[in-house]
Amino acid sequence: MNIMLFHSTQGLTPAVRDAAGRLRAAGHEVWTPDLFEGRVFDSAEAGGEFTESVGKDELLRRAVLAAAPYSERGMAYAGFSLGASVAQTLALGDERARGLLLLHGTSDLAPEVHVDDLPVQLHVAEPDPFETDDWLSAWYLQMGRAGADVEVYRYPGAGHLYTDPDSPDYDREAAEATWRVALGFLDGL
């Protein structure tokens, strides 16, 4: 499977590169565009400030340009937190998208979005300060109305970026469970 993997507000960190390596080791071809042009941040707060200064429209423009050379192949989109939001936007706008893997994040949906049974898998902490229960319930219903085939996996007690070994949120057990399920999902696309 061809996979476009987007980073979180912390940038293209070693954890994102390691995740890409894990996906490659499982037989996938993976691209990891650097939407921050080399900047990496030690905290979500610092990365969030940078994201605000660049603007979400500009980050989305960079993502579209990064994905364009590969989109004709049909691919799965994936991302961590902010990157999940970017991946969701691109996947829902690409009729050739084969799947969507969301780690630690979701995004708003435009009301006119429609996909034909797009496989979507979300992995998120429970509770997650950025992905509240009310938000996730509304998101799930919207995705269903848009035509997506959605699976949601919640990890009680894990922190927001629980798959990142360099994050204080890291939860080894939840991370390994996430990767087992996510790799199965990608293998099935």
Short mmCIF file of C-alpha atoms in Angstrom, two decimals:
data_model
loop_
_atom_site.label_atom_id
_atom_site.label_comp_id
_atom_site.label_asym_id
_atom_site.label_seq_id
_atom_site.Cartn_x
_atom_site.Cartn_y
_atom_site.Cartn_z
CA MET A 1 0.00 0.00 0.00
CA ASN A 2 1.16 3.54 -0.75
CA ILE A 3 0.83 5.66 2.40
CA MET A 4 1.14 9.44 2.85
CA LEU A 5 1.94 9.95 6.57
CA PHE A 6 1.63 13.45 8.09
CA HIS A 7 3.32 14.62 11.28
CA SER A 8 1.86 16.30 14.38
CA THR A 9 2.39 19.89 15.56
CA GLN A 10 5.80 18.80 16.79
CA GLY A 11 7.02 18.36 13.22
CA LEU A 12 8.78 15.51 11.45
CA THR A 13 10.18 14.01 14.65
CA PRO A 14 12.12 10.76 15.13
CA ALA A 15 8.86 9.13 16.26
CA VAL A 16 7.21 9.92 12.90
CA ARG A 17 10.26 8.63 11.03
CA ASP A 18 10.19 5.46 13.18
CA ALA A 19 6.49 4.99 12.43
CA ALA A 20 7.24 5.30 8.70
CA GLY A 21 9.99 2.73 9.14
CA ARG A 22 7.56 0.38 10.88
CA LEU A 23 5.13 0.74 7.97
CA ARG A 24 7.90 0.16 5.42
CA ALA A 25 9.04 -2.95 7.29
CA ALA A 26 5.47 -4.24 6.91
CA GLY A 27 5.79 -3.87 3.12
CA HIS A 28 4.26 -0.45 2.52
CA GLU A 29 5.67 2.44 0.53
CA VAL A 30 5.55 5.53 2.76
CA TRP A 31 6.08 9.26 2.23
CA THR A 32 6.46 11.65 5.17
CA PRO A 33 6.19 15.24 3.92
CA ASP A 34 7.70 17.88 6.18
CA LEU A 35 4.99 20.53 6.40
CA PHE A 36 7.14 22.56 8.81
CA GLU A 37 10.15 22.77 6.45
CA GLY A 38 12.66 21.34 8.92
CA ARG A 39 11.32 22.80 12.15
CA VAL A 40 10.76 20.38 15.04
CA PHE A 41 9.30 21.31 18.42
CA ASP A 42 9.71 19.76 21.88
CA SER A 43 6.10 20.41 22.85
CA ALA A 44 2.66 20.49 21.28
CA GLU A 45 2.28 24.04 22.61
CA ALA A 46 5.37 25.35 20.76
CA GLY A 47 4.34 23.47 17.62
CA GLY A 48 0.83 24.84 17.95
CA GLU A 49 2.16 28.39 18.05
CA PHE A 50 4.16 27.72 14.89
CA THR A 51 1.12 26.15 13.23
CA GLU A 52 -0.90 29.28 14.02
CA SER A 53 1.83 31.53 12.62
CA VAL A 54 1.97 29.59 9.34
CA GLY A 55 -1.79 29.10 9.15
CA LYS A 56 -3.80 25.95 8.50
CA ASP A 57 -4.55 26.97 4.91
CA GLU A 58 -0.82 27.19 4.13
CA LEU A 59 -0.14 23.84 5.81
CA LEU A 60 -2.94 22.26 3.79
CA ARG A 61 -1.51 23.79 0.60
CA ARG A 62 1.87 22.25 1.43
CA ALA A 63 0.22 18.88 2.08
CA VAL A 64 -1.66 18.95 -1.22
CA LEU A 65 1.55 19.77 -3.10
CA ALA A 66 3.41 16.98 -1.30
CA ALA A 67 0.73 14.39 -2.08
CA ALA A 68 0.04 15.43 -5.68
CA PRO A 69 2.86 13.47 -7.35
CA TYR A 70 1.70 10.24 -5.70
CA SER A 71 -2.10 10.53 -5.60
CA GLU A 72 -2.60 8.93 -9.03
CA ARG A 73 -1.35 5.66 -7.53
CA GLY A 74 -4.23 5.44 -5.09
CA MET A 75 -3.04 5.65 -1.51
CA ALA A 76 -3.95 5.55 2.11
CA TYR A 77 -3.61 8.77 4.05
CA ALA A 78 -2.44 8.71 7.66
CA GLY A 79 -1.39 11.20 10.30
CA PHE A 80 -0.66 12.00 13.90
CA SER A 81 -2.86 14.61 15.66
CA LEU A 82 -2.59 17.73 13.42
CA GLY A 83 -1.37 15.38 10.68
CA ALA A 84 -4.51 13.28 11.12
CA SER A 85 -6.57 16.38 10.45
CA VAL A 86 -4.56 17.04 7.28
CA ALA A 87 -4.80 13.38 6.21
CA GLN A 88 -8.57 13.38 6.73
CA THR A 89 -9.02 16.50 4.61
CA LEU A 90 -6.93 15.08 1.77
CA ALA A 91 -8.48 11.60 1.87
CA LEU A 92 -12.03 12.96 1.78
CA GLY A 93 -11.12 15.08 -1.24
CA ASP A 94 -9.37 12.31 -3.20
CA GLU A 95 -11.67 9.89 -5.04
CA ARG A 96 -8.72 7.50 -5.42
CA ALA A 97 -8.07 7.32 -1.66
CA ARG A 98 -7.91 3.71 -0.52
CA GLY A 99 -8.11 4.34 3.22
CA LEU A 100 -7.58 6.74 6.11
CA LEU A 101 -5.64 5.99 9.31
CA LEU A 102 -6.06 8.62 12.03
CA LEU A 103 -3.79 8.57 15.08
CA HIS A 104 -4.68 10.98 17.89
CA GLY A 105 -6.86 13.33 15.85
CA THR A 106 -9.75 14.15 13.56
CA SER A 107 -11.04 17.22 11.74
CA ASP A 108 -14.22 19.01 10.74
CA LEU A 109 -16.02 17.80 7.64
CA ALA A 110 -17.40 20.02 4.93
CA PRO A 111 -21.16 19.37 4.69
CA GLU A 112 -21.01 18.40 1.00
CA VAL A 113 -18.31 15.73 1.42
CA HIS A 114 -19.20 12.27 0.18
CA VAL A 115 -17.06 9.15 -0.20
CA ASP A 116 -17.93 5.63 -1.30
CA ASP A 117 -17.30 3.33 1.68
CA LEU A 118 -13.86 4.80 2.44
CA PRO A 119 -12.27 2.62 5.15
CA VAL A 120 -11.35 4.82 8.13
CA GLN A 121 -9.69 3.80 11.36
CA LEU A 122 -9.22 6.16 14.32
CA HIS A 123 -7.01 5.48 17.35
CA VAL A 124 -7.38 7.95 20.20
CA ALA A 125 -6.77 8.26 23.94
CA GLU A 126 -9.67 8.09 26.36
CA PRO A 127 -10.12 10.74 27.56
CA ASP A 128 -8.33 13.02 25.12
CA PRO A 129 -8.42 16.78 25.73
CA PHE A 130 -8.42 17.47 21.97
CA GLU A 131 -10.91 14.74 21.00
CA THR A 132 -13.72 14.93 23.57
CA ASP A 133 -16.50 12.34 23.73
CA ASP A 134 -19.08 14.80 22.36
CA TRP A 135 -16.80 15.81 19.51
CA LEU A 136 -16.02 12.18 18.60
CA SER A 137 -19.70 11.22 18.64
CA ALA A 138 -20.57 14.07 16.26
CA TRP A 139 -17.54 13.32 14.08
CA TYR A 140 -18.47 9.63 13.86
CA LEU A 141 -22.02 10.45 12.76
CA GLN A 142 -20.78 12.99 10.19
CA MET A 143 -18.28 10.50 8.76
CA GLY A 144 -21.03 7.89 8.47
CA ARG A 145 -23.31 10.35 6.67
CA ALA A 146 -20.42 11.15 4.32
CA GLY A 147 -20.21 7.47 3.39
CA ALA A 148 -17.10 6.43 5.34
CA ASP A 149 -16.79 3.00 6.94
CA VAL A 150 -15.39 4.02 10.35
CA GLU A 151 -13.78 2.03 13.16
CA VAL A 152 -12.83 3.82 16.40
CA TYR A 153 -10.38 2.45 18.96
CA ARG A 154 -10.10 4.15 22.36
CA TYR A 155 -7.23 3.66 24.80
CA PRO A 156 -8.25 4.37 28.42
CA GLY A 157 -5.66 6.20 30.48
CA ALA A 158 -3.31 6.92 27.58
CA GLY A 159 -2.15 10.48 26.87
CA HIS A 160 -2.85 12.37 23.65
CA LEU A 161 0.34 11.38 21.73
CA TYR A 162 0.61 7.96 23.37
CA THR A 163 2.38 6.33 20.38
CA ASP A 164 5.35 8.75 20.55
CA PRO A 165 8.13 7.22 22.71
CA ASP A 166 9.67 10.69 23.20
CA SER A 167 6.42 12.18 24.53
CA PRO A 168 5.39 12.31 28.20
CA ASP A 169 2.08 10.85 26.90
CA TYR A 170 3.78 7.64 25.73
CA ASP A 171 1.99 4.43 26.68
CA ARG A 172 3.88 1.38 25.41
CA GLU A 173 1.00 -1.06 25.78
CA ALA A 174 -1.51 1.22 24.03
CA ALA A 175 1.03 2.06 21.31
CA GLU A 176 1.75 -1.58 20.52
CA ALA A 177 -1.97 -2.39 20.48
CA THR A 178 -2.53 0.52 18.10
CA TRP A 179 0.19 -0.61 15.72
CA ARG A 180 -1.09 -4.22 15.67
CA VAL A 181 -4.59 -3.10 14.72
CA ALA A 182 -3.43 -0.35 12.34
CA LEU A 183 -1.09 -2.65 10.43
CA GLY A 184 -3.90 -5.16 10.01
CA PHE A 185 -6.14 -2.38 8.71
CA LEU A 186 -3.54 -1.19 6.19
CA ASP A 187 -2.80 -4.75 5.06
CA GLY A 188 -6.51 -5.19 4.32
CA LEU A 189 -6.83 -2.17 2.04
#
